[in-house]
Short mmCIF file of C-alpha atoms and ligand atoms in Angstrom, two decimals:
data_model
loop_
_atom_site.label_atom_id
_atom_site.label_comp_id
_atom_site.label_asym_id
_atom_site.label_seq_id
_atom_site.Cartn_x
_atom_site.Cartn_y
_atom_site.Cartn_z
CA UNK Z 1 0.00 0.00 0.00
CA UNK Z 2 1.23 3.49 -0.75
CA UNK Z 3 2.34 5.33 2.36
CA UNK Z 4 1.10 8.91 2.75
CA UNK Z 5 3.78 11.54 2.29
CA UNK Z 6 5.20 12.89 5.50
CA UNK Z 7 6.29 16.48 5.74
CA UNK Z 8 10.06 16.07 5.40
CA UNK Z 9 10.68 18.92 7.80
CA UNK Z 10 8.67 17.07 10.40
CA UNK Z 11 10.57 13.94 9.56
CA UNK Z 12 13.77 15.69 10.60
CA UNK Z 13 12.28 16.51 13.99
CA UNK Z 14 10.37 13.32 14.54
CA UNK Z 15 13.49 11.18 14.81
CA UNK Z 16 14.34 12.99 18.04
CA UNK Z 17 12.80 12.83 21.45
CA UNK Z 18 12.41 15.93 23.54
CA UNK Z 19 14.86 16.07 26.45
CA UNK Z 20 13.53 17.11 29.85
CA UNK Z 21 14.03 20.85 30.27
CA UNK Z 22 12.98 24.15 31.84
CA UNK Z 23 11.90 27.05 29.64
CA UNK Z 24 12.64 30.46 31.19
CA UNK Z 25 10.87 33.38 29.54
CA UNK Z 26 12.50 36.78 30.08
CA UNK Z 27 9.86 39.49 29.61
CA UNK Z 28 7.07 37.20 30.83
CA UNK Z 29 4.66 40.07 31.49
CA UNK Z 30 4.83 41.18 27.85
CA UNK Z 31 2.34 40.80 25.07
CA UNK Z 32 4.17 37.99 23.29
CA UNK Z 33 4.04 35.74 26.33
CA UNK Z 34 0.31 36.08 26.79
CA UNK Z 35 -0.73 36.17 23.12
CA UNK Z 36 1.62 33.57 21.67
CA UNK Z 37 3.99 31.74 24.00
CA UNK Z 38 1.66 30.48 26.72
CA UNK Z 39 -1.13 29.54 24.28
CA UNK Z 40 1.50 27.65 22.26
CA UNK Z 41 2.80 25.81 25.35
CA UNK Z 42 -0.73 24.93 26.43
CA UNK Z 43 -1.53 23.50 22.99
CA UNK Z 44 1.73 21.56 22.93
CA UNK Z 45 0.75 20.10 26.33
CA UNK Z 46 -2.70 19.28 24.94
CA UNK Z 47 -1.14 17.37 22.08
CA UNK Z 48 1.39 15.61 24.27
CA UNK Z 49 4.31 17.36 22.55
CA UNK Z 50 6.03 18.79 25.61
CA UNK Z 51 8.75 16.74 27.28
CA UNK Z 52 7.35 14.56 30.02
CA UNK Z 53 9.69 16.34 32.47
CA UNK Z 54 9.12 20.02 31.90
CA UNK Z 55 8.63 23.34 33.72
CA UNK Z 56 8.24 26.93 32.57
CA UNK Z 57 9.39 29.98 34.54
CA UNK Z 58 8.32 33.52 33.70
CA UNK Z 59 10.95 36.12 34.59
CA UNK Z 60 10.12 39.85 34.65
CA UNK Z 61 10.55 42.98 36.71
CA UNK Z 62 7.14 43.18 38.33
CA UNK Z 63 6.61 41.33 41.57
CA UNK Z 64 3.84 38.76 41.54
CA UNK Z 65 3.07 35.37 43.01
CA UNK Z 66 2.95 32.09 41.09
CA UNK Z 67 -0.82 32.03 41.63
CA UNK Z 68 -1.27 35.49 40.21
CA UNK Z 69 0.89 34.62 37.17
CA UNK Z 70 -1.02 31.37 36.61
CA UNK Z 71 -4.35 33.12 36.80
CA UNK Z 72 -3.22 35.83 34.31
CA UNK Z 73 -1.92 33.17 31.99
CA UNK Z 74 -5.18 31.24 32.21
CA UNK Z 75 -7.01 34.38 31.04
CA UNK Z 76 -4.49 34.85 28.24
CA UNK Z 77 -4.70 31.23 27.09
CA UNK Z 78 -8.51 31.26 27.26
CA UNK Z 79 -8.49 34.28 25.00
CA UNK Z 80 -5.73 33.38 22.55
CA UNK Z 81 -5.57 29.60 22.33
CA UNK Z 82 -6.38 28.28 18.85
CA UNK Z 83 -8.44 25.53 20.50
CA UNK Z 84 -11.26 26.67 22.74
CA UNK Z 85 -12.69 26.25 25.29
CA UNK Z 86 -9.80 25.48 27.59
CA UNK Z 87 -9.72 22.00 29.09
CA UNK Z 88 -9.78 22.89 32.81
CA UNK Z 89 -8.35 19.56 33.97
CA UNK Z 90 -5.48 19.85 31.54
CA UNK Z 91 -4.86 23.48 32.55
CA UNK Z 92 -4.72 22.48 36.23
CA UNK Z 93 -2.00 19.93 35.65
CA UNK Z 94 -0.17 22.13 33.11
CA UNK Z 95 -0.21 25.14 35.43
CA UNK Z 96 1.50 23.17 38.19
CA UNK Z 97 4.59 23.34 35.99
CA UNK Z 98 4.28 27.10 35.60
CA UNK Z 99 6.17 29.52 37.87
CA UNK Z 100 7.03 33.19 38.16
CA UNK Z 101 10.32 34.70 39.25
CA UNK Z 102 10.42 38.47 39.74
CA UNK Z 103 13.61 40.47 39.28
CA UNK Z 104 15.28 43.28 37.36
CA UNK Z 105 17.29 42.20 34.31
CA UNK Z 106 20.45 43.78 35.74
CA UNK Z 107 20.08 42.54 39.32
CA UNK Z 108 22.71 39.95 40.27
CA UNK Z 109 20.71 38.76 43.24
CA UNK Z 110 17.76 37.92 40.95
CA UNK Z 111 19.99 35.67 38.80
CA UNK Z 112 21.52 34.00 41.81
CA UNK Z 113 18.08 33.20 43.20
CA UNK Z 114 16.96 32.11 39.70
CA UNK Z 115 19.82 29.60 39.56
CA UNK Z 116 18.89 28.12 42.92
CA UNK Z 117 15.21 28.10 41.97
CA UNK Z 118 15.94 26.26 38.69
CA UNK Z 119 18.09 23.72 40.54
CA UNK Z 120 15.16 23.08 42.90
CA UNK Z 121 12.84 22.61 39.94
CA UNK Z 122 15.32 20.13 38.43
CA UNK Z 123 15.04 18.07 41.61
CA UNK Z 124 11.26 18.33 41.66
CA UNK Z 125 10.49 17.80 37.94
CA UNK Z 126 13.50 15.79 36.76
CA UNK Z 127 14.46 18.42 34.19
CA UNK Z 128 18.16 17.45 34.38
CA UNK Z 129 19.76 20.89 34.11
CA UNK Z 130 18.59 21.55 30.53
CA UNK Z 131 17.50 25.12 29.90
CA UNK Z 132 15.88 27.17 27.14
CA UNK Z 133 16.14 30.92 27.78
CA UNK Z 134 13.60 32.84 25.73
CA UNK Z 135 14.57 36.52 25.40
CA UNK Z 136 11.22 38.16 24.78
CA UNK Z 137 12.67 41.59 25.57
CA UNK Z 138 13.97 44.54 23.50
CA UNK Z 139 17.40 43.68 22.01
CA UNK Z 140 19.04 46.38 24.11
CA UNK Z 141 18.62 44.01 27.10
CA UNK Z 142 20.29 41.04 25.40
CA UNK Z 143 23.86 41.87 26.47
CA UNK Z 144 22.83 42.47 30.10
CA UNK Z 145 20.78 39.29 30.38
CA UNK Z 146 23.29 37.04 28.65
CA UNK Z 147 26.19 38.48 30.67
CA UNK Z 148 24.32 37.89 33.94
CA UNK Z 149 23.30 34.37 32.89
CA UNK Z 150 26.95 33.63 32.13
CA UNK Z 151 28.24 35.21 35.34
CA UNK Z 152 25.84 33.17 37.48
CA UNK Z 153 26.69 29.82 35.92
CA UNK Z 154 23.41 29.51 34.06
CA UNK Z 155 24.95 28.77 30.64
CA UNK Z 156 26.72 25.52 29.85
CA UNK Z 157 29.34 25.31 27.13
CA UNK Z 158 28.40 22.46 24.73
CA UNK Z 159 32.08 21.83 24.02
CA UNK Z 160 32.84 21.11 27.67
CA UNK Z 161 29.59 19.77 29.12
CA UNK Z 162 27.79 16.91 27.39
CA UNK Z 163 25.16 15.74 29.85
CA UNK Z 164 23.02 18.89 29.82
CA UNK Z 165 22.43 21.81 27.49
CA UNK Z 166 21.47 25.49 27.33
CA UNK Z 167 19.74 27.13 24.37
CA UNK Z 168 18.68 30.73 23.85
CA UNK Z 169 15.79 31.95 21.70
CA UNK Z 170 15.92 35.53 20.46
CA UNK Z 171 13.07 37.43 18.91
CA UNK Z 172 13.43 39.70 15.93
CA UNK Z 173 14.45 42.45 15.22
CA UNK Z 174 17.98 41.02 14.94
CA UNK Z 175 19.51 44.49 15.04
CA UNK Z 176 18.30 47.58 13.21
CA UNK Z 177 20.91 47.60 10.45
CA UNK Z 178 24.02 45.68 9.42
CA UNK Z 179 26.27 47.27 12.03
CA UNK Z 180 23.93 46.71 14.99
CA UNK Z 181 23.22 43.18 13.84
CA UNK Z 182 26.96 42.43 13.87
CA UNK Z 183 27.16 43.92 17.36
CA UNK Z 184 24.21 41.83 18.54
CA UNK Z 185 25.80 38.72 17.14
CA UNK Z 186 29.05 39.49 18.89
CA UNK Z 187 27.18 40.06 22.20
CA UNK Z 188 25.38 36.74 21.88
CA UNK Z 189 28.41 34.74 20.82
CA UNK Z 190 30.39 35.98 23.81
CA UNK Z 191 28.23 33.59 25.84
CA UNK Z 192 26.66 31.15 23.38
CA UNK Z 193 27.92 29.07 20.46
CA UNK Z 194 25.97 29.56 17.19
CA UNK Z 195 24.41 26.09 17.62
CA UNK Z 196 22.84 27.29 20.91
CA UNK Z 197 21.23 30.40 19.36
CA UNK Z 198 17.70 30.12 17.95
CA UNK Z 199 16.61 33.27 16.08
CA UNK Z 200 12.87 33.23 15.71
CA UNK Z 201 11.26 34.40 12.51
CA UNK Z 202 7.75 33.17 13.16
CA UNK Z 203 6.97 32.99 9.43
CA UNK Z 204 9.22 29.93 9.25
CA UNK Z 205 6.98 28.17 11.76
CA UNK Z 206 3.90 28.61 9.59
CA UNK Z 207 2.65 25.37 8.10
CA UNK Z 208 2.20 26.94 4.65
CA UNK Z 209 5.73 28.31 4.67
CA UNK Z 210 7.14 24.88 5.51
CA UNK Z 211 5.04 23.48 2.72
CA UNK Z 212 6.85 25.64 0.16
CA UNK Z 213 9.74 23.20 0.19
CA UNK Z 214 7.40 20.24 -0.13
CA UNK Z 215 5.56 21.79 -3.06
CA UNK Z 216 8.82 22.60 -4.77
CA UNK Z 217 10.82 19.47 -4.09
CA UNK Z 218 8.22 16.71 -3.76
CA UNK Z 219 6.57 17.52 -7.11
CA UNK Z 220 8.62 17.02 -10.24
CA UNK Z 221 6.15 19.02 -12.36
CA UNK Z 222 6.99 22.26 -10.58
CA UNK Z 223 10.69 21.91 -10.01
CA UNK Z 224 11.45 21.23 -13.66
CA UNK Z 225 9.76 24.52 -14.63
CA UNK Z 226 11.26 26.52 -11.77
CA UNK Z 227 13.72 28.69 -13.69
CA UNK Z 228 14.16 31.64 -16.01
CA UNK Z 229 13.27 29.59 -19.09
CA UNK Z 230 9.69 29.14 -17.90
CA UNK Z 231 9.06 31.74 -15.21
CA UNK Z 232 8.33 35.32 -16.23
CA UNK Z 233 8.35 36.89 -12.78
CA UNK Z 234 7.45 36.29 -9.13
CA UNK Z 235 5.32 38.46 -6.83
CA UNK Z 236 5.48 38.11 -3.05
CA UNK Z 237 2.95 40.02 -0.97
CA UNK Z 238 2.59 40.43 2.78
CA UNK Z 239 -0.50 42.62 3.15
CA UNK Z 240 -2.25 43.43 6.42
CA UNK Z 241 -5.48 45.34 6.88
CA UNK Z 242 -4.42 46.35 10.41
CA UNK Z 243 -2.56 49.56 11.13
CA UNK Z 244 0.16 49.85 13.76
CA UNK Z 245 -2.44 49.99 16.55
CA UNK Z 246 -0.80 50.26 19.96
CA UNK Z 247 2.66 49.58 18.53
CA UNK Z 248 3.27 53.15 17.36
CA UNK Z 249 6.38 53.54 19.52
CA UNK Z 250 7.93 50.38 18.09
CA UNK Z 251 6.99 51.35 14.54
CA UNK Z 252 8.53 54.78 14.86
CA UNK Z 253 11.86 53.04 15.44
CA UNK Z 254 11.36 50.14 13.07
CA UNK Z 255 9.23 50.91 10.01
CA UNK Z 256 8.09 48.33 7.49
CA UNK Z 257 11.49 47.57 6.01
CA UNK Z 258 12.87 46.42 9.37
CA UNK Z 259 9.64 44.96 10.68
CA UNK Z 260 8.71 42.64 7.81
CA UNK Z 261 10.87 43.02 4.69
CA UNK Z 262 14.24 42.27 6.32
CA UNK Z 263 12.98 39.05 7.90
CA UNK Z 264 9.62 37.54 6.85
CA UNK Z 265 9.72 38.68 3.23
CA UNK Z 266 13.36 37.74 2.72
CA UNK Z 267 12.68 34.29 4.21
CA UNK Z 268 9.83 33.74 1.77
CA UNK Z 269 12.01 34.89 -1.11
CA UNK Z 270 14.85 32.58 -0.18
CA UNK Z 271 12.55 29.54 0.16
CA UNK Z 272 10.99 30.19 -3.23
CA UNK Z 273 14.28 30.77 -5.01
CA UNK Z 274 16.72 28.37 -3.30
CA UNK Z 275 18.35 25.38 -4.98
CA UNK Z 276 17.36 21.91 -3.72
CA UNK Z 277 19.41 21.18 -0.60
CA UNK Z 278 21.51 18.00 -0.50
CA UNK Z 279 19.46 16.73 2.45
CA UNK Z 280 16.98 18.07 4.97
CA UNK Z 281 19.48 18.89 7.71
CA UNK Z 282 19.16 22.37 9.16
CA UNK Z 283 22.47 23.58 7.78
CA UNK Z 284 21.95 22.11 4.31
CA UNK Z 285 18.69 24.02 3.94
CA UNK Z 286 20.10 27.20 5.41
CA UNK Z 287 23.20 26.98 3.18
CA UNK Z 288 20.96 27.13 0.12
CA UNK Z 289 18.84 29.95 1.50
CA UNK Z 290 21.84 32.08 2.24
CA UNK Z 291 23.18 31.57 -1.29
CA UNK Z 292 19.99 33.14 -2.64
CA UNK Z 293 20.28 36.15 -0.36
CA UNK Z 294 23.91 36.60 -1.29
CA UNK Z 295 23.07 36.41 -5.01
CA UNK Z 296 20.57 39.26 -4.93
CA UNK Z 297 21.87 42.11 -7.02
CA UNK Z 298 22.68 45.10 -4.76
CA UNK Z 299 20.15 47.90 -5.21
CA UNK Z 300 21.91 50.80 -6.96
CA UNK Z 301 21.96 53.79 -4.58
CA UNK Z 302 21.69 56.37 -7.34
CA UNK Z 303 18.60 54.63 -8.73
CA UNK Z 304 17.01 53.61 -5.43
CA UNK Z 305 13.62 55.17 -6.26
CA UNK Z 306 13.52 53.11 -9.45
CA UNK Z 307 13.68 49.83 -7.51
CA UNK Z 308 12.25 50.61 -4.07
CA UNK Z 309 9.04 52.44 -3.22
CA UNK Z 310 8.09 53.49 0.30
CA UNK Z 311 4.74 54.67 1.50
CA UNK Z 312 2.78 55.69 4.56
CA UNK Z 313 -0.94 55.29 5.11
CA UNK Z 314 -3.24 58.24 5.56
CA UNK Z 315 -6.78 58.13 6.92
CA UNK Z 316 -9.26 56.00 5.01
CA UNK Z 317 -11.75 53.19 5.29
CA UNK Z 318 -11.28 49.52 6.13
CA UNK Z 319 -14.35 47.33 5.73
CA UNK Z 320 -16.51 50.45 5.64
CA UNK Z 321 -15.10 51.85 8.89
CA UNK Z 322 -13.17 55.09 9.06
CA UNK Z 323 -9.60 54.58 10.32
CA UNK Z 324 -6.81 56.95 11.29
CA UNK Z 325 -3.74 57.75 9.28
CA UNK Z 326 -0.35 56.60 10.58
CA UNK Z 327 0.60 60.01 11.99
CA UNK Z 328 -2.62 60.13 14.02
CA UNK Z 329 -1.83 56.80 15.72
CA UNK Z 330 -0.84 56.69 19.41
CA UNK Z 331 2.86 57.47 20.08
CA UNK Z 332 3.55 58.48 16.47
CA UNK Z 333 5.05 61.89 15.66
CA UNK Z 334 2.74 64.10 13.59
CA UNK Z 335 5.58 64.78 11.18
CA UNK Z 336 6.75 61.17 11.04
CA UNK Z 337 8.16 59.89 7.75
CA UNK Z 338 8.33 56.27 8.88
CA UNK Z 339 7.21 53.87 6.14
CA UNK Z 340 4.28 51.51 6.51
CA UNK Z 341 4.52 50.30 2.92
CA UNK Z 342 7.47 48.96 0.93
CA UNK Z 343 7.52 47.59 -2.60
CA UNK Z 344 10.67 46.60 -4.43
CA UNK Z 345 11.97 44.91 -7.52
CA UNK Z 346 14.89 42.56 -6.98
CA UNK Z 347 16.99 40.38 -9.26
CA UNK Z 348 18.81 37.21 -8.28
CA UNK Z 349 21.98 36.96 -10.29
CA UNK Z 350 22.45 33.22 -10.53
CA UNK Z 351 22.04 30.66 -13.32
CA UNK Z 352 18.48 29.75 -12.36
CA UNK Z 353 17.06 33.24 -12.00
CA UNK Z 354 19.03 35.68 -14.09
CA UNK Z 355 16.60 38.07 -15.81
CA UNK Z 356 13.55 37.13 -13.68
CA UNK Z 357 12.24 40.05 -11.63
CA UNK Z 358 11.01 39.41 -8.10
CA UNK Z 359 8.46 42.01 -7.01
CA UNK Z 360 8.02 42.21 -3.24
CA UNK Z 361 5.57 44.25 -1.22
CA UNK Z 362 4.77 44.48 2.48
CA UNK Z 363 2.16 46.85 3.80
CA UNK Z 364 -0.19 47.87 6.56
CA UNK Z 365 -3.75 49.13 6.10
CA UNK Z 366 -4.35 47.36 2.82
CA UNK Z 367 -7.96 46.51 1.87
CA UNK Z 368 -7.46 42.97 3.17
CA UNK Z 369 -5.05 40.63 4.90
CA UNK Z 370 -3.27 38.39 2.41
CA UNK Z 371 0.17 36.83 2.30
CA UNK Z 372 0.98 34.94 -0.85
CA UNK Z 373 3.59 34.06 -3.43
CA UNK Z 374 2.53 34.19 -7.07
CA UNK Z 375 4.76 32.58 -9.67
CA UNK Z 376 3.92 33.87 -13.17
CA UNK Z 377 4.89 31.52 -15.98
CA UNK Z 378 5.77 32.74 -19.45
CA UNK Z 379 2.89 32.96 -21.87
CA UNK Z 380 2.31 30.23 -24.41
CA UNK Z 381 3.10 31.33 -27.96
CA UNK Z 382 -0.10 32.81 -29.42
CA UNK Z 383 0.11 30.93 -32.70
CA UNK Z 384 -2.89 28.68 -31.99
CA UNK Z 385 -5.00 30.37 -29.36
CA UNK Z 386 -5.04 34.12 -28.97
CA UNK Z 387 -7.31 35.89 -26.58
CA UNK Z 388 -8.71 39.29 -27.42
CA UNK Z 389 -6.92 40.88 -24.48
CA UNK Z 390 -3.35 39.89 -23.69
CA UNK Z 391 -3.82 40.57 -19.97
CA UNK Z 392 -3.97 37.70 -17.48
CA UNK Z 393 -3.44 34.84 -19.86
CA UNK Z 394 -0.36 33.42 -18.23
CA UNK Z 395 -0.35 30.39 -15.97
CA UNK Z 396 0.10 31.49 -12.37
CA UNK Z 397 0.89 29.26 -9.43
CA UNK Z 398 -0.24 30.96 -6.24
CA UNK Z 399 0.84 29.72 -2.83
CA UNK Z 400 -1.44 31.34 -0.28
CA UNK Z 401 0.38 31.56 3.04
CA UNK Z 402 -2.55 33.09 4.91
CA UNK Z 403 -5.50 33.38 5.26
CA UNK Z 404 -7.44 30.84 3.18
CA UNK Z 405 -4.26 28.77 3.09
CA UNK Z 406 -3.83 26.83 -0.13
CA UNK Z 407 -2.33 26.55 -3.58
CA UNK Z 408 -3.97 27.41 -6.88
CA UNK Z 409 -2.97 27.12 -10.51
CA UNK Z 410 -4.47 29.30 -13.18
CA UNK Z 411 -4.69 27.85 -16.67
CA UNK Z 412 -6.63 28.47 -19.84
CA UNK Z 413 -9.63 26.43 -20.81
CA UNK Z 414 -12.23 26.39 -23.54
CA UNK Z 415 -15.61 27.63 -22.45
CA UNK Z 416 -18.11 24.87 -23.36
CA UNK Z 417 -20.00 25.43 -26.61
CA UNK Z 418 -19.48 25.86 -30.33
CA UNK Z 419 -17.12 28.69 -31.27
CA UNK Z 420 -16.75 29.50 -27.60
CA UNK Z 421 -13.82 31.52 -26.30
CA UNK Z 422 -10.91 30.58 -24.07
CA UNK Z 423 -11.04 31.63 -20.46
CA UNK Z 424 -8.64 31.34 -17.52
CA UNK Z 425 -9.83 28.85 -14.88
CA UNK Z 426 -8.40 27.94 -11.49
CA UNK Z 427 -7.44 24.61 -9.91
CA UNK Z 428 -7.58 25.26 -6.20
CA UNK Z 429 -6.38 23.29 -3.19
CA UNK Z 430 -7.44 24.55 0.26
CA UNK Z 431 -5.82 23.23 3.41
CA UNK Z 432 -8.89 23.84 5.55
CA UNK Z 433 -11.36 21.87 3.48
CA UNK Z 434 -8.89 19.17 2.40
CA UNK Z 435 -7.32 18.31 5.73
CA UNK Z 436 -10.24 19.46 7.87
CA UNK Z 437 -8.20 20.78 10.78
CA UNK Z 438 -6.52 24.03 11.72
CA UNK Z 439 -2.73 23.87 11.41
CA UNK Z 440 -0.71 24.40 14.60
CA UNK Z 441 0.34 27.95 15.40
CA UNK Z 442 3.84 28.91 14.26
CA UNK Z 443 5.05 29.33 17.85
CA UNK Z 444 3.99 25.78 18.76
CA UNK Z 445 6.19 24.35 16.05
CA UNK Z 446 9.11 26.64 16.85
CA UNK Z 447 9.10 26.08 20.62
CA UNK Z 448 8.84 22.36 20.04
CA UNK Z 449 11.74 22.39 17.56
CA UNK Z 450 13.98 24.38 19.89
CA UNK Z 451 13.31 21.93 22.73
CA UNK Z 452 14.14 19.12 20.28
CA UNK Z 453 17.34 20.91 19.27
CA UNK Z 454 16.27 21.29 15.61
CA UNK Z 455 17.22 24.68 14.21
CA UNK Z 456 15.98 24.16 10.63
CA UNK Z 457 13.17 26.68 11.02
CA UNK Z 458 15.28 29.34 12.70
CA UNK Z 459 17.35 32.01 10.98
CA UNK Z 460 21.11 31.50 10.93
CA UNK Z 461 23.54 34.37 11.49
CA UNK Z 462 24.69 34.56 7.87
CA UNK Z 463 21.09 34.72 6.58
CA UNK Z 464 20.34 37.65 8.85
CA UNK Z 465 23.54 39.44 7.87
CA UNK Z 466 23.04 38.86 4.12
CA UNK Z 467 19.60 40.38 4.39
CA UNK Z 468 20.91 43.41 6.28
CA UNK Z 469 23.73 43.79 3.78
CA UNK Z 470 21.17 44.15 1.01
CA UNK Z 471 18.79 46.47 2.87
CA UNK Z 472 21.01 48.72 5.00
CA UNK Z 473 21.89 50.95 1.99
CA UNK Z 474 18.16 51.49 1.45
CA UNK Z 475 17.73 52.61 5.06
CA UNK Z 476 20.74 54.91 4.79
CA UNK Z 477 19.44 56.41 1.58
CA UNK Z 478 16.03 57.00 3.13
CA UNK Z 479 17.60 58.73 6.10
CA UNK Z 480 19.20 61.22 3.77
CA UNK Z 481 16.21 61.79 1.50
CA UNK Z 482 13.04 62.80 3.26
CA UNK Z 483 9.87 61.88 1.38
CA UNK Z 484 7.68 64.88 0.52
CA UNK Z 485 4.49 63.07 -0.40
CA UNK Z 486 3.65 61.22 2.86
CA UNK Z 487 0.99 60.02 3.48
CA UNK Z 488 0.91 58.74 -0.09
CA UNK Z 489 -1.83 56.13 0.12
CA UNK Z 490 -5.18 56.11 1.85
CA UNK Z 491 -5.95 53.31 4.31
CA UNK Z 492 -7.95 50.65 2.54
CA UNK Z 493 -6.23 51.12 -0.84
CA UNK Z 494 -3.46 49.05 -2.42
CA UNK Z 495 -0.61 51.48 -1.80
CA UNK Z 496 1.09 54.38 -3.57
CA UNK Z 497 0.88 54.93 -7.32
CA UNK Z 498 4.65 54.63 -7.58
CA UNK Z 499 4.34 50.96 -6.55
CA UNK Z 500 2.03 50.30 -9.50
CA UNK Z 501 4.45 52.10 -11.76
CA UNK Z 502 7.21 49.72 -10.60
CA UNK Z 503 5.49 46.92 -12.55
CA UNK Z 504 3.73 48.93 -15.23
CA UNK Z 505 7.00 50.08 -16.72
CA UNK Z 506 7.70 46.37 -17.39
CA UNK Z 507 4.20 45.89 -18.81
CA UNK Z 508 3.13 43.95 -15.72
CA UNK Z 509 0.77 44.64 -12.83
CA UNK Z 510 0.29 43.57 -9.24
CA UNK Z 511 -1.99 40.61 -8.82
CA UNK Z 512 -5.48 41.58 -7.79
CA UNK Z 513 -5.95 40.02 -4.33
C1 BG6 B 1 5.31 40.61 13.08
C2 BG6 B 1 5.34 42.09 12.81
O1 BG6 B 1 6.59 40.07 12.98
O2 BG6 B 1 4.48 39.98 12.13
C3 BG6 B 1 3.95 42.69 12.80
O3 BG6 B 1 6.12 42.73 13.82
C4 BG6 B 1 3.05 41.91 11.88
O4 BG6 B 1 3.99 44.06 12.43
C5 BG6 B 1 3.14 40.42 12.16
O5 BG6 B 1 1.73 42.37 12.07
C6 BG6 B 1 2.38 39.62 11.13
O6 BG6 B 1 2.36 38.29 11.54
P1 BG6 B 1 1.23 37.32 11.01
O7 BG6 B 1 1.61 35.99 11.54
O8 BG6 B 1 -0.07 37.84 11.53
O9 BG6 B 1 1.30 37.41 9.52
#
């Protein structure tokens, strides 16, 4: 009997068993812990994916008791878990493994008491000295926390100690430009080896993003067409209908290029364009991804506006409701020129892709939320069948990352009837209806993989640096040239006119989403 395919990325992880361990979350009173991390841990517990010997400790400045922390986390999980309602019996046993440790990030006494506390938990839960430290804090705290962890004997060196391990998970942004990213790396590697560092880009934990490799490399029909002979161009879109909301302060420092393009968008690009890896080991996959990033043609500084478009949303309407412009959002300067929209045209100068444009866009306050990759194939010669209009004839393979996760292929078909015309039709696969269950949240997969010691779905240092190397000149150029047309798109529209012009000059257009 034919065996069903297994996701090869899961196959990598499934050969391993999760070691006992304690997860310590620095910044445990923050948004990420309540919205993502605790719901992910609860769902991993529900599915029996946590190690059988496990504990989780929240570390943050505020003083609070374990009971108070557990009750807050119950509220958070009840609100944000992908599976509801919460199983109270399961929560009761799960929450017995959940603790809170108050302390300032620079307070030596807090780390000393943390060490003793973790040793006690080892004795109680059989967690054997293994630790995951999750740094859910602004990067400016990384050096302080890692130095204190090191000074208080909380980090083990994998080259010297073999019967227990320490891993650290860091959240993006991995620096704010090339220079700061190098500094961050040097701070982290003072205390950790690269193999101990897990840089989270939560896009890599998304089921549909993992499936990109399966679609490409488990289907010979696609891979053999995946090159400049057959592909006309590729469009990658990360569109959100939300504005910056309560994150105005963060956005004022970050902007769209740092927030999404440098990480999520570049990860999608590298997965779509990479060569087949020699095997499915973490480094083999990441070696191929980094080659793509390093092959992207540098954006010429003197022609930056030709290749990169920035925008900022003004007031407008989303789903019929009036919404504010970016500069009216909380904690945003009225004269801010921070970008909430980026579109760019990139070229990958290697044998597979030379001459194929990659159009990328990432934006807030678009008419709808949609993340997808659209691969446009070259048109068939018109010698036999010509349509009246040349627009939208080409075959397009669309991989919808979210929402409405799925894959569709547009092709031309005869409309039934005598002398009837040709019309594009769509073959559509939808995860939801086909598999009938919601995929796990990205953070579930990523926490599980880190505990298993599998770094395939985490960004490696050289990937992060290659991406900064490409984009830092754009940031520098923008710093020197203030835009005069901001806001240049209304909320609820598809972005500035200049972004349309980016494709129109090549006789192409953005896909209608
Ligand atoms: C985060 C960005 O990394 O990704 C946010 O900081 C963005 O600005 C979010 O909204 C989008 O994630 P998702 O999973 O909803 O696509």
